[in-house]
Amino acid sequence: MSQDPFAGRAADLIENHVVAGSQLAGTDIWCQAAEDCVLARIKSLRILGGLPRHKAPLTPAARTERLKTLLQLWANGCTCAVDEDLFADILNRHGHVRH
């Protein structure tokens, strides 16, 4: 049985967060790796009607917390979970992403 690559990547990121302690979750490196995982997932999703991009930007603390929550869901097998506010924030900061 093969594991979903996004669930596996999310599990690795969450495990690294737990092993290194809460300080890692606030680092730019961890957040960038987590955002890369989310961007890869966005590219692989078939979302009818597109994603809302008109949402307000998230604060760095809110973004980190939402990344941790979403990755935890994915790591636990809920790979269809979507956080529209987080997706909009990442897409708006990273520019156009092709689906």
PDB file of N, CA and C in Angstrom:
ATOM      1  N   MET A   1       0.842  -1.176   0.000  1.00  0.00           N
ATOM      2  CA  MET A   1       0.000   0.000   0.000  1.00  0.00           C
ATOM      3  C   MET A   1       0.888   1.240   0.000  1.00  0.00           C
ATOM      4  N   SER A   2       0.781   2.092  -1.008  1.00  0.00           N
ATOM      5  CA  SER A   2       1.635   3.271  -1.078  1.00  0.00           C
ATOM      6  C   SER A   2       1.005   4.423  -0.309  1.00  0.00           C
ATOM      7  N   GLN A   3       1.863   5.183   0.304  1.00  0.00           N
ATOM      8  CA  GLN A   3       1.394   6.311   1.108  1.00  0.00           C
ATOM      9  C   GLN A   3       1.255   7.537   0.212  1.00  0.00           C
ATOM     10  N   ASP A   4       0.248   8.353   0.447  1.00  0.00           N
ATOM     11  CA  ASP A   4       0.063   9.592  -0.290  1.00  0.00           C
ATOM     12  C   ASP A   4       1.316  10.456  -0.091  1.00  0.00           C
ATOM     13  N   PRO A   5       1.937  10.952  -1.185  1.00  0.00           N
ATOM     14  CA  PRO A   5       3.175  11.725  -1.032  1.00  0.00           C
ATOM     15  C   PRO A   5       2.996  12.993  -0.197  1.00  0.00           C
ATOM     16  N   PHE A   6       1.817  13.600  -0.244  1.00  0.00           N
ATOM     17  CA  PHE A   6       1.596  14.810   0.535  1.00  0.00           C
ATOM     18  C   PHE A   6       1.434  14.485   2.007  1.00  0.00           C
ATOM     19  N   ALA A   7       0.775  13.377   2.297  1.00  0.00           N
ATOM     20  CA  ALA A   7       0.648  12.944   3.685  1.00  0.00           C
ATOM     21  C   ALA A   7       2.028  12.618   4.239  1.00  0.00           C
ATOM     22  N   GLY A   8       2.859  11.974   3.426  1.00  0.00           N
ATOM     23  CA  GLY A   8       4.214  11.639   3.866  1.00  0.00           C
ATOM     24  C   GLY A   8       5.061  12.865   4.094  1.00  0.00           C
ATOM     25  N   ARG A   9       5.007  13.804   3.178  1.00  0.00           N
ATOM     26  CA  ARG A   9       5.781  15.050   3.316  1.00  0.00           C
ATOM     27  C   ARG A   9       5.288  15.836   4.525  1.00  0.00           C
ATOM     28  N   ALA A  10       3.976  15.899   4.695  1.00  0.00           N
ATOM     29  CA  ALA A  10       3.409  16.599   5.853  1.00  0.00           C
ATOM     30  C   ALA A  10       3.847  15.928   7.141  1.00  0.00           C
ATOM     31  N   ALA A  11       3.837  14.594   7.160  1.00  0.00           N
ATOM     32  CA  ALA A  11       4.249  13.867   8.358  1.00  0.00           C
ATOM     33  C   ALA A  11       5.711  14.154   8.683  1.00  0.00           C
ATOM     34  N   ASP A  12       6.573  14.209   7.663  1.00  0.00           N
ATOM     35  CA  ASP A  12       7.988  14.524   7.895  1.00  0.00           C
ATOM     36  C   ASP A  12       8.139  15.918   8.493  1.00  0.00           C
ATOM     37  N   LEU A  13       7.402  16.887   7.952  1.00  0.00           N
ATOM     38  CA  LEU A  13       7.505  18.257   8.460  1.00  0.00           C
ATOM     39  C   LEU A  13       7.001  18.350   9.899  1.00  0.00           C
ATOM     40  N   ILE A  14       5.885  17.671  10.198  1.00  0.00           N
ATOM     41  CA  ILE A  14       5.344  17.693  11.553  1.00  0.00           C
ATOM     42  C   ILE A  14       6.292  16.988  12.504  1.00  0.00           C
ATOM     43  N   GLU A  15       6.852  15.839  12.086  1.00  0.00           N
ATOM     44  CA  GLU A  15       7.789  15.105  12.937  1.00  0.00           C
ATOM     45  C   GLU A  15       9.015  15.960  13.242  1.00  0.00           C
ATOM     46  N   ASN A  16       9.540  16.646  12.245  1.00  0.00           N
ATOM     47  CA  ASN A  16      10.686  17.524  12.467  1.00  0.00           C
ATOM     48  C   ASN A  16      10.332  18.650  13.427  1.00  0.00           C
ATOM     49  N   HIS A  17       9.103  19.148  13.342  1.00  0.00           N
ATOM     50  CA  HIS A  17       8.647  20.198  14.259  1.00  0.00           C
ATOM     51  C   HIS A  17       8.619  19.672  15.693  1.00  0.00           C
ATOM     52  N   VAL A  18       8.090  18.469  15.879  1.00  0.00           N
ATOM     53  CA  VAL A  18       7.972  17.892  17.221  1.00  0.00           C
ATOM     54  C   VAL A  18       9.343  17.567  17.791  1.00  0.00           C
ATOM     55  N   VAL A  19      10.226  16.983  16.979  1.00  0.00           N
ATOM     56  CA  VAL A  19      11.557  16.594  17.452  1.00  0.00           C
ATOM     57  C   VAL A  19      12.367  17.821  17.866  1.00  0.00           C
ATOM     58  N   ALA A  20      12.302  18.879  17.068  1.00  0.00           N
ATOM     59  CA  ALA A  20      13.113  20.062  17.349  1.00  0.00           C
ATOM     60  C   ALA A  20      12.469  21.003  18.351  1.00  0.00           C
ATOM     61  N   GLY A  21      11.229  20.764  18.699  1.00  0.00           N
ATOM     62  CA  GLY A  21      10.552  21.640  19.643  1.00  0.00           C
ATOM     63  C   GLY A  21       9.826  22.763  18.942  1.00  0.00           C
ATOM     64  N   SER A  22       9.078  23.524  19.700  1.00  0.00           N
ATOM     65  CA  SER A  22       8.222  24.544  19.108  1.00  0.00           C
ATOM     66  C   SER A  22       9.000  25.669  18.445  1.00  0.00           C
ATOM     67  N   GLN A  23      10.271  25.828  18.769  1.00  0.00           N
ATOM     68  CA  GLN A  23      11.051  26.896  18.165  1.00  0.00           C
ATOM     69  C   GLN A  23      11.156  26.721  16.655  1.00  0.00           C
ATOM     70  N   LEU A  24      11.215  25.475  16.166  1.00  0.00           N
ATOM     71  CA  LEU A  24      11.343  25.218  14.744  1.00  0.00           C
ATOM     72  C   LEU A  24      10.145  25.732  13.957  1.00  0.00           C
ATOM     73  N   ALA A  25       8.952  25.633  14.535  1.00  0.00           N
ATOM     74  CA  ALA A  25       7.736  26.024  13.815  1.00  0.00           C
ATOM     75  C   ALA A  25       7.757  27.488  13.404  1.00  0.00           C
ATOM     76  N   GLY A  26       8.497  28.320  14.119  1.00  0.00           N
ATOM     77  CA  GLY A  26       8.537  29.726  13.788  1.00  0.00           C
ATOM     78  C   GLY A  26       9.653  30.093  12.835  1.00  0.00           C
ATOM     79  N   THR A  27      10.478  29.148  12.444  1.00  0.00           N
ATOM     80  CA  THR A  27      11.601  29.482  11.576  1.00  0.00           C
ATOM     81  C   THR A  27      11.167  29.639  10.137  1.00  0.00           C
ATOM     82  N   ASP A  28      11.879  30.492   9.438  1.00  0.00           N
ATOM     83  CA  ASP A  28      11.597  30.723   8.024  1.00  0.00           C
ATOM     84  C   ASP A  28      11.818  29.458   7.206  1.00  0.00           C
ATOM     85  N   ILE A  29      12.814  28.671   7.569  1.00  0.00           N
ATOM     86  CA  ILE A  29      13.124  27.458   6.808  1.00  0.00           C
ATOM     87  C   ILE A  29      11.976  26.466   6.905  1.00  0.00           C
ATOM     88  N   TRP A  30      11.466  26.241   8.108  1.00  0.00           N
ATOM     89  CA  TRP A  30      10.353  25.302   8.279  1.00  0.00           C
ATOM     90  C   TRP A  30       9.119  25.802   7.544  1.00  0.00           C
ATOM     91  N   CYS A  31       8.820  27.079   7.696  1.00  0.00           N
ATOM     92  CA  CYS A  31       7.638  27.644   7.042  1.00  0.00           C
ATOM     93  C   CYS A  31       7.758  27.559   5.522  1.00  0.00           C
ATOM     94  N   GLN A  32       8.953  27.805   4.982  1.00  0.00           N
ATOM     95  CA  GLN A  32       9.135  27.718   3.537  1.00  0.00           C
ATOM     96  C   GLN A  32       8.941  26.287   3.058  1.00  0.00           C
ATOM     97  N   ALA A  33       9.467  25.316   3.797  1.00  0.00           N
ATOM     98  CA  ALA A  33       9.283  23.907   3.423  1.00  0.00           C
ATOM     99  C   ALA A  33       7.807  23.527   3.497  1.00  0.00           C
ATOM    100  N   ALA A  34       7.120  24.003   4.520  1.00  0.00           N
ATOM    101  CA  ALA A  34       5.691  23.709   4.673  1.00  0.00           C
ATOM    102  C   ALA A  34       4.897  24.365   3.549  1.00  0.00           C
ATOM    103  N   GLU A  35       5.237  25.604   3.192  1.00  0.00           N
ATOM    104  CA  GLU A  35       4.550  26.282   2.089  1.00  0.00           C
ATOM    105  C   GLU A  35       4.815  25.577   0.762  1.00  0.00           C
ATOM    106  N   ASP A  36       6.026  25.081   0.559  1.00  0.00           N
ATOM    107  CA  ASP A  36       6.333  24.335  -0.658  1.00  0.00           C
ATOM    108  C   ASP A  36       5.465  23.092  -0.753  1.00  0.00           C
ATOM    109  N   CYS A  37       5.253  22.431   0.379  1.00  0.00           N
ATOM    110  CA  CYS A  37       4.389  21.255   0.424  1.00  0.00           C
ATOM    111  C   CYS A  37       2.958  21.647   0.058  1.00  0.00           C
ATOM    112  N   VAL A  38       2.473  22.751   0.609  1.00  0.00           N
ATOM    113  CA  VAL A  38       1.119  23.227   0.311  1.00  0.00           C
ATOM    114  C   VAL A  38       0.999  23.622  -1.160  1.00  0.00           C
ATOM    115  N   LEU A  39       1.996  24.320  -1.695  1.00  0.00           N
ATOM    116  CA  LEU A  39       1.961  24.710  -3.106  1.00  0.00           C
ATOM    117  C   LEU A  39       1.920  23.477  -4.015  1.00  0.00           C
ATOM    118  N   ALA A  40       2.695  22.461  -3.673  1.00  0.00           N
ATOM    119  CA  ALA A  40       2.677  21.227  -4.463  1.00  0.00           C
ATOM    120  C   ALA A  40       1.297  20.588  -4.412  1.00  0.00           C
ATOM    121  N   ARG A  41       0.674  20.632  -3.243  1.00  0.00           N
ATOM    122  CA  ARG A  41      -0.665  20.058  -3.095  1.00  0.00           C
ATOM    123  C   ARG A  41      -1.680  20.858  -3.903  1.00  0.00           C
ATOM    124  N   ILE A  42      -1.583  22.181  -3.858  1.00  0.00           N
ATOM    125  CA  ILE A  42      -2.493  23.034  -4.624  1.00  0.00           C
ATOM    126  C   ILE A  42      -2.393  22.699  -6.106  1.00  0.00           C
ATOM    127  N   LYS A  43      -1.166  22.512  -6.595  1.00  0.00           N
ATOM    128  CA  LYS A  43      -0.959  22.201  -8.006  1.00  0.00           C
ATOM    129  C   LYS A  43      -1.585  20.866  -8.389  1.00  0.00           C
ATOM    130  N   SER A  44      -1.690  19.955  -7.434  1.00  0.00           N
ATOM    131  CA  SER A  44      -2.208  18.621  -7.743  1.00  0.00           C
ATOM    132  C   SER A  44      -3.726  18.509  -7.570  1.00  0.00           C
ATOM    133  N   LEU A  45      -4.342  19.489  -6.907  1.00  0.00           N
ATOM    134  CA  LEU A  45      -5.784  19.433  -6.653  1.00  0.00           C
ATOM    135  C   LEU A  45      -6.583  19.866  -7.872  1.00  0.00           C
ATOM    136  N   ARG A  46      -7.740  19.263  -8.034  1.00  0.00           N
ATOM    137  CA  ARG A  46      -8.689  19.697  -9.058  1.00  0.00           C
ATOM    138  C   ARG A  46      -9.786  20.447  -8.315  1.00  0.00           C
ATOM    139  N   ILE A  47      -9.676  21.748  -8.315  1.00  0.00           N
ATOM    140  CA  ILE A  47     -10.633  22.583  -7.595  1.00  0.00           C
ATOM    141  C   ILE A  47     -11.506  23.297  -8.614  1.00  0.00           C
ATOM    142  N   LEU A  48     -12.775  22.968  -8.603  1.00  0.00           N
ATOM    143  CA  LEU A  48     -13.715  23.597  -9.528  1.00  0.00           C
ATOM    144  C   LEU A  48     -13.966  25.037  -9.112  1.00  0.00           C
ATOM    145  N   GLY A  49     -13.887  25.931 -10.059  1.00  0.00           N
ATOM    146  CA  GLY A  49     -14.152  27.332  -9.776  1.00  0.00           C
ATOM    147  C   GLY A  49     -12.951  28.079  -9.222  1.00  0.00           C
ATOM    148  N   GLY A  50     -11.834  27.410  -9.030  1.00  0.00           N
ATOM    149  CA  GLY A  50     -10.622  28.057  -8.527  1.00  0.00           C
ATOM    150  C   GLY A  50     -10.654  28.299  -7.033  1.00  0.00           C
ATOM    151  N   LEU A  51      -9.592  28.858  -6.573  1.00  0.00           N
ATOM    152  CA  LEU A  51      -9.463  29.178  -5.145  1.00  0.00           C
ATOM    153  C   LEU A  51      -9.716  30.668  -4.933  1.00  0.00           C
ATOM    154  N   PRO A  52     -10.374  31.006  -3.833  1.00  0.00           N
ATOM    155  CA  PRO A  52     -10.596  32.432  -3.552  1.00  0.00           C
ATOM    156  C   PRO A  52      -9.265  33.093  -3.210  1.00  0.00           C
ATOM    157  N   ARG A  53      -8.974  34.194  -3.887  1.00  0.00           N
ATOM    158  CA  ARG A  53      -7.716  34.894  -3.621  1.00  0.00           C
ATOM    159  C   ARG A  53      -7.968  36.275  -3.026  1.00  0.00           C
ATOM    160  N   HIS A  54      -9.220  36.579  -2.722  1.00  0.00           N
ATOM    161  CA  HIS A  54      -9.579  37.897  -2.217  1.00  0.00           C
ATOM    162  C   HIS A  54      -9.518  37.962  -0.686  1.00  0.00           C
ATOM    163  N   LYS A  55      -8.996  36.964  -0.049  1.00  0.00           N
ATOM    164  CA  LYS A  55      -8.938  36.917   1.415  1.00  0.00           C
ATOM    165  C   LYS A  55      -7.853  37.864   1.932  1.00  0.00           C
ATOM    166  N   ALA A  56      -8.007  38.278   3.166  1.00  0.00           N
ATOM    167  CA  ALA A  56      -7.009  39.149   3.799  1.00  0.00           C
ATOM    168  C   ALA A  56      -5.727  38.367   4.066  1.00  0.00           C
ATOM    169  N   PRO A  57      -4.571  39.030   3.970  1.00  0.00           N
ATOM    170  CA  PRO A  57      -3.304  38.351   4.265  1.00  0.00           C
ATOM    171  C   PRO A  57      -3.274  37.882   5.724  1.00  0.00           C
ATOM    172  N   LEU A  58      -2.586  36.778   5.954  1.00  0.00           N
ATOM    173  CA  LEU A  58      -2.431  36.259   7.313  1.00  0.00           C
ATOM    174  C   LEU A  58      -1.191  36.854   7.963  1.00  0.00           C
ATOM    175  N   THR A  59      -1.213  36.967   9.253  1.00  0.00           N
ATOM    176  CA  THR A  59      -0.004  37.356   9.971  1.00  0.00           C
ATOM    177  C   THR A  59       0.956  36.174   9.946  1.00  0.00           C
ATOM    178  N   PRO A  60       2.252  36.409  10.112  1.00  0.00           N
ATOM    179  CA  PRO A  60       3.191  35.283  10.139  1.00  0.00           C
ATOM    180  C   PRO A  60       2.828  34.233  11.198  1.00  0.00           C
ATOM    181  N   ALA A  61       2.379  34.660  12.368  1.00  0.00           N
ATOM    182  CA  ALA A  61       2.006  33.710  13.422  1.00  0.00           C
ATOM    183  C   ALA A  61       0.783  32.894  13.020  1.00  0.00           C
ATOM    184  N   ALA A  62      -0.218  33.545  12.433  1.00  0.00           N
ATOM    185  CA  ALA A  62      -1.418  32.830  11.996  1.00  0.00           C
ATOM    186  C   ALA A  62      -1.075  31.866  10.868  1.00  0.00           C
ATOM    187  N   ARG A  63      -0.202  32.299   9.950  1.00  0.00           N
ATOM    188  CA  ARG A  63       0.206  31.437   8.837  1.00  0.00           C
ATOM    189  C   ARG A  63       0.904  30.183   9.365  1.00  0.00           C
ATOM    190  N   THR A  64       1.817  30.359  10.303  1.00  0.00           N
ATOM    191  CA  THR A  64       2.547  29.220  10.878  1.00  0.00           C
ATOM    192  C   THR A  64       1.589  28.265  11.572  1.00  0.00           C
ATOM    193  N   GLU A  65       0.663  28.795  12.336  1.00  0.00           N
ATOM    194  CA  GLU A  65      -0.296  27.941  13.051  1.00  0.00           C
ATOM    195  C   GLU A  65      -1.189  27.182  12.078  1.00  0.00           C
ATOM    196  N   ARG A  66      -1.649  27.846  11.024  1.00  0.00           N
ATOM    197  CA  ARG A  66      -2.489  27.184  10.028  1.00  0.00           C
ATOM    198  C   ARG A  66      -1.700  26.128   9.252  1.00  0.00           C
ATOM    199  N   LEU A  67      -0.424  26.417   8.958  1.00  0.00           N
ATOM    200  CA  LEU A  67       0.420  25.421   8.299  1.00  0.00           C
ATOM    201  C   LEU A  67       0.550  24.175   9.171  1.00  0.00           C
ATOM    202  N   LYS A  68       0.821  24.369  10.457  1.00  0.00           N
ATOM    203  CA  LYS A  68       0.954  23.224  11.367  1.00  0.00           C
ATOM    204  C   LYS A  68      -0.333  22.414  11.415  1.00  0.00           C
ATOM    205  N   THR A  69      -1.462  23.100  11.495  1.00  0.00           N
ATOM    206  CA  THR A  69      -2.750  22.406  11.577  1.00  0.00           C
ATOM    207  C   THR A  69      -3.045  21.631  10.292  1.00  0.00           C
ATOM    208  N   LEU A  70      -2.854  22.273   9.142  1.00  0.00           N
ATOM    209  CA  LEU A  70      -3.138  21.618   7.873  1.00  0.00           C
ATOM    210  C   LEU A  70      -2.207  20.428   7.646  1.00  0.00           C
ATOM    211  N   LEU A  71      -0.922  20.607   7.925  1.00  0.00           N
ATOM    212  CA  LEU A  71       0.017  19.505   7.729  1.00  0.00           C
ATOM    213  C   LEU A  71      -0.289  18.346   8.664  1.00  0.00           C
ATOM    214  N   GLN A  72      -0.739  18.656   9.862  1.00  0.00           N
ATOM    215  CA  GLN A  72      -1.118  17.591  10.796  1.00  0.00           C
ATOM    216  C   GLN A  72      -2.301  16.803  10.245  1.00  0.00           C
ATOM    217  N   LEU A  73      -3.284  17.503   9.689  1.00  0.00           N
ATOM    218  CA  LEU A  73      -4.429  16.822   9.066  1.00  0.00           C
ATOM    219  C   LEU A  73      -3.965  15.926   7.925  1.00  0.00           C
ATOM    220  N   TRP A  74      -3.116  16.458   7.053  1.00  0.00           N
ATOM    221  CA  TRP A  74      -2.615  15.670   5.927  1.00  0.00           C
ATOM    222  C   TRP A  74      -1.817  14.469   6.410  1.00  0.00           C
ATOM    223  N   ALA A  75      -0.971  14.676   7.426  1.00  0.00           N
ATOM    224  CA  ALA A  75      -0.152  13.583   7.965  1.00  0.00           C
ATOM    225  C   ALA A  75      -1.021  12.478   8.539  1.00  0.00           C
ATOM    226  N   ASN A  76      -2.188  12.837   9.043  1.00  0.00           N
ATOM    227  CA  ASN A  76      -3.111  11.856   9.626  1.00  0.00           C
ATOM    228  C   ASN A  76      -4.045  11.246   8.585  1.00  0.00           C
ATOM    229  N   GLY A  77      -3.814  11.557   7.312  1.00  0.00           N
ATOM    230  CA  GLY A  77      -4.596  10.927   6.251  1.00  0.00           C
ATOM    231  C   GLY A  77      -5.736  11.752   5.695  1.00  0.00           C
ATOM    232  N   CYS A  78      -5.953  12.943   6.224  1.00  0.00           N
ATOM    233  CA  CYS A  78      -7.037  13.816   5.725  1.00  0.00           C
ATOM    234  C   CYS A  78      -6.477  14.693   4.600  1.00  0.00           C
ATOM    235  N   THR A  79      -6.045  14.064   3.515  1.00  0.00           N
ATOM    236  CA  THR A  79      -5.347  14.793   2.456  1.00  0.00           C
ATOM    237  C   THR A  79      -6.257  15.657   1.595  1.00  0.00           C
ATOM    238  N   CYS A  80      -7.553  15.579   1.801  1.00  0.00           N
ATOM    239  CA  CYS A  80      -8.477  16.441   1.056  1.00  0.00           C
ATOM    240  C   CYS A  80      -8.799  17.722   1.815  1.00  0.00           C
ATOM    241  N   ALA A  81      -8.246  17.869   3.014  1.00  0.00           N
ATOM    242  CA  ALA A  81      -8.495  19.074   3.809  1.00  0.00           C
ATOM    243  C   ALA A  81      -7.927  20.292   3.080  1.00  0.00           C
ATOM    244  N   VAL A  82      -8.691  21.384   3.075  1.00  0.00           N
ATOM    245  CA  VAL A  82      -8.303  22.629   2.423  1.00  0.00           C
ATOM    246  C   VAL A  82      -8.523  23.771   3.410  1.00  0.00           C
ATOM    247  N   ASP A  83      -7.548  24.648   3.509  1.00  0.00           N
ATOM    248  CA  ASP A  83      -7.677  25.861   4.312  1.00  0.00           C
ATOM    249  C   ASP A  83      -7.665  27.021   3.320  1.00  0.00           C
ATOM    250  N   GLU A  84      -8.852  27.514   2.968  1.00  0.00           N
ATOM    251  CA  GLU A  84      -8.957  28.534   1.926  1.00  0.00           C
ATOM    252  C   GLU A  84      -8.190  29.803   2.278  1.00  0.00           C
ATOM    253  N   ASP A  85      -8.238  30.222   3.539  1.00  0.00           N
ATOM    254  CA  ASP A  85      -7.513  31.437   3.932  1.00  0.00           C
ATOM    255  C   ASP A  85      -6.009  31.247   3.767  1.00  0.00           C
ATOM    256  N   LEU A  86      -5.503  30.087   4.175  1.00  0.00           N
ATOM    257  CA  LEU A  86      -4.074  29.798   4.043  1.00  0.00           C
ATOM    258  C   LEU A  86      -3.684  29.682   2.578  1.00  0.00           C
ATOM    259  N   PHE A  87      -4.488  28.959   1.789  1.00  0.00           N
ATOM    260  CA  PHE A  87      -4.195  28.809   0.365  1.00  0.00           C
ATOM    261  C   PHE A  87      -4.149  30.180  -0.308  1.00  0.00           C
ATOM    262  N   ALA A  88      -5.135  31.038  -0.024  1.00  0.00           N
ATOM    263  CA  ALA A  88      -5.174  32.376  -0.627  1.00  0.00           C
ATOM    264  C   ALA A  88      -3.944  33.180  -0.227  1.00  0.00           C
ATOM    265  N   ASP A  89      -3.569  33.114   1.038  1.00  0.00           N
ATOM    266  CA  ASP A  89      -2.396  33.847   1.522  1.00  0.00           C
ATOM    267  C   ASP A  89      -1.139  33.402   0.780  1.00  0.00           C
ATOM    268  N   ILE A  90      -0.944  32.092   0.676  1.00  0.00           N
ATOM    269  CA  ILE A  90       0.247  31.565   0.010  1.00  0.00           C
ATOM    270  C   ILE A  90       0.228  31.913  -1.476  1.00  0.00           C
ATOM    271  N   LEU A  91      -0.908  31.722  -2.130  1.00  0.00           N
ATOM    272  CA  LEU A  91      -0.999  32.032  -3.558  1.00  0.00           C
ATOM    273  C   LEU A  91      -0.763  33.514  -3.832  1.00  0.00           C
ATOM    274  N   ASN A  92      -1.317  34.369  -2.993  1.00  0.00           N
ATOM    275  CA  ASN A  92      -1.144  35.810  -3.200  1.00  0.00           C
ATOM    276  C   ASN A  92       0.299  36.248  -2.975  1.00  0.00           C
ATOM    277  N   ARG A  93       1.003  35.594  -2.071  1.00  0.00           N
ATOM    278  CA  ARG A  93       2.401  35.949  -1.825  1.00  0.00           C
ATOM    279  C   ARG A  93       3.360  35.327  -2.833  1.00  0.00           C
ATOM    280  N   HIS A  94       2.980  34.194  -3.433  1.00  0.00           N
ATOM    281  CA  HIS A  94       3.868  33.499  -4.369  1.00  0.00           C
ATOM    282  C   HIS A  94       3.526  33.777  -5.829  1.00  0.00           C
ATOM    283  N   GLY A  95       2.508  34.555  -6.086  1.00  0.00           N
ATOM    284  CA  GLY A  95       2.127  34.856  -7.453  1.00  0.00           C
ATOM    285  C   GLY A  95       1.336  33.727  -8.085  1.00  0.00           C
ATOM    286  N   HIS A  96       1.281  33.729  -9.393  1.00  0.00           N
ATOM    287  CA  HIS A  96       0.460  32.762 -10.136  1.00  0.00           C
ATOM    288  C   HIS A  96       1.025  31.352 -10.006  1.00  0.00           C
ATOM    289  N   VAL A  97       0.153  30.424  -9.670  1.00  0.00           N
ATOM    290  CA  VAL A  97       0.522  29.007  -9.587  1.00  0.00           C
ATOM    291  C   VAL A  97      -0.398  28.266 -10.535  1.00  0.00           C
ATOM    292  N   ARG A  98       0.166  27.492 -11.429  1.00  0.00           N
ATOM    293  CA  ARG A  98      -0.648  26.733 -12.385  1.00  0.00           C
ATOM    294  C   ARG A  98      -1.188  25.491 -11.717  1.00  0.00           C
ATOM    295  N   HIS A  99      -2.461  25.179 -11.957  1.00  0.00           N
ATOM    296  CA  HIS A  99      -3.095  23.962 -11.417  1.00  0.00           C
ATOM    297  C   HIS A  99      -3.093  22.912 -12.493  1.00  0.00           C
TER     298      HIS A  99
END
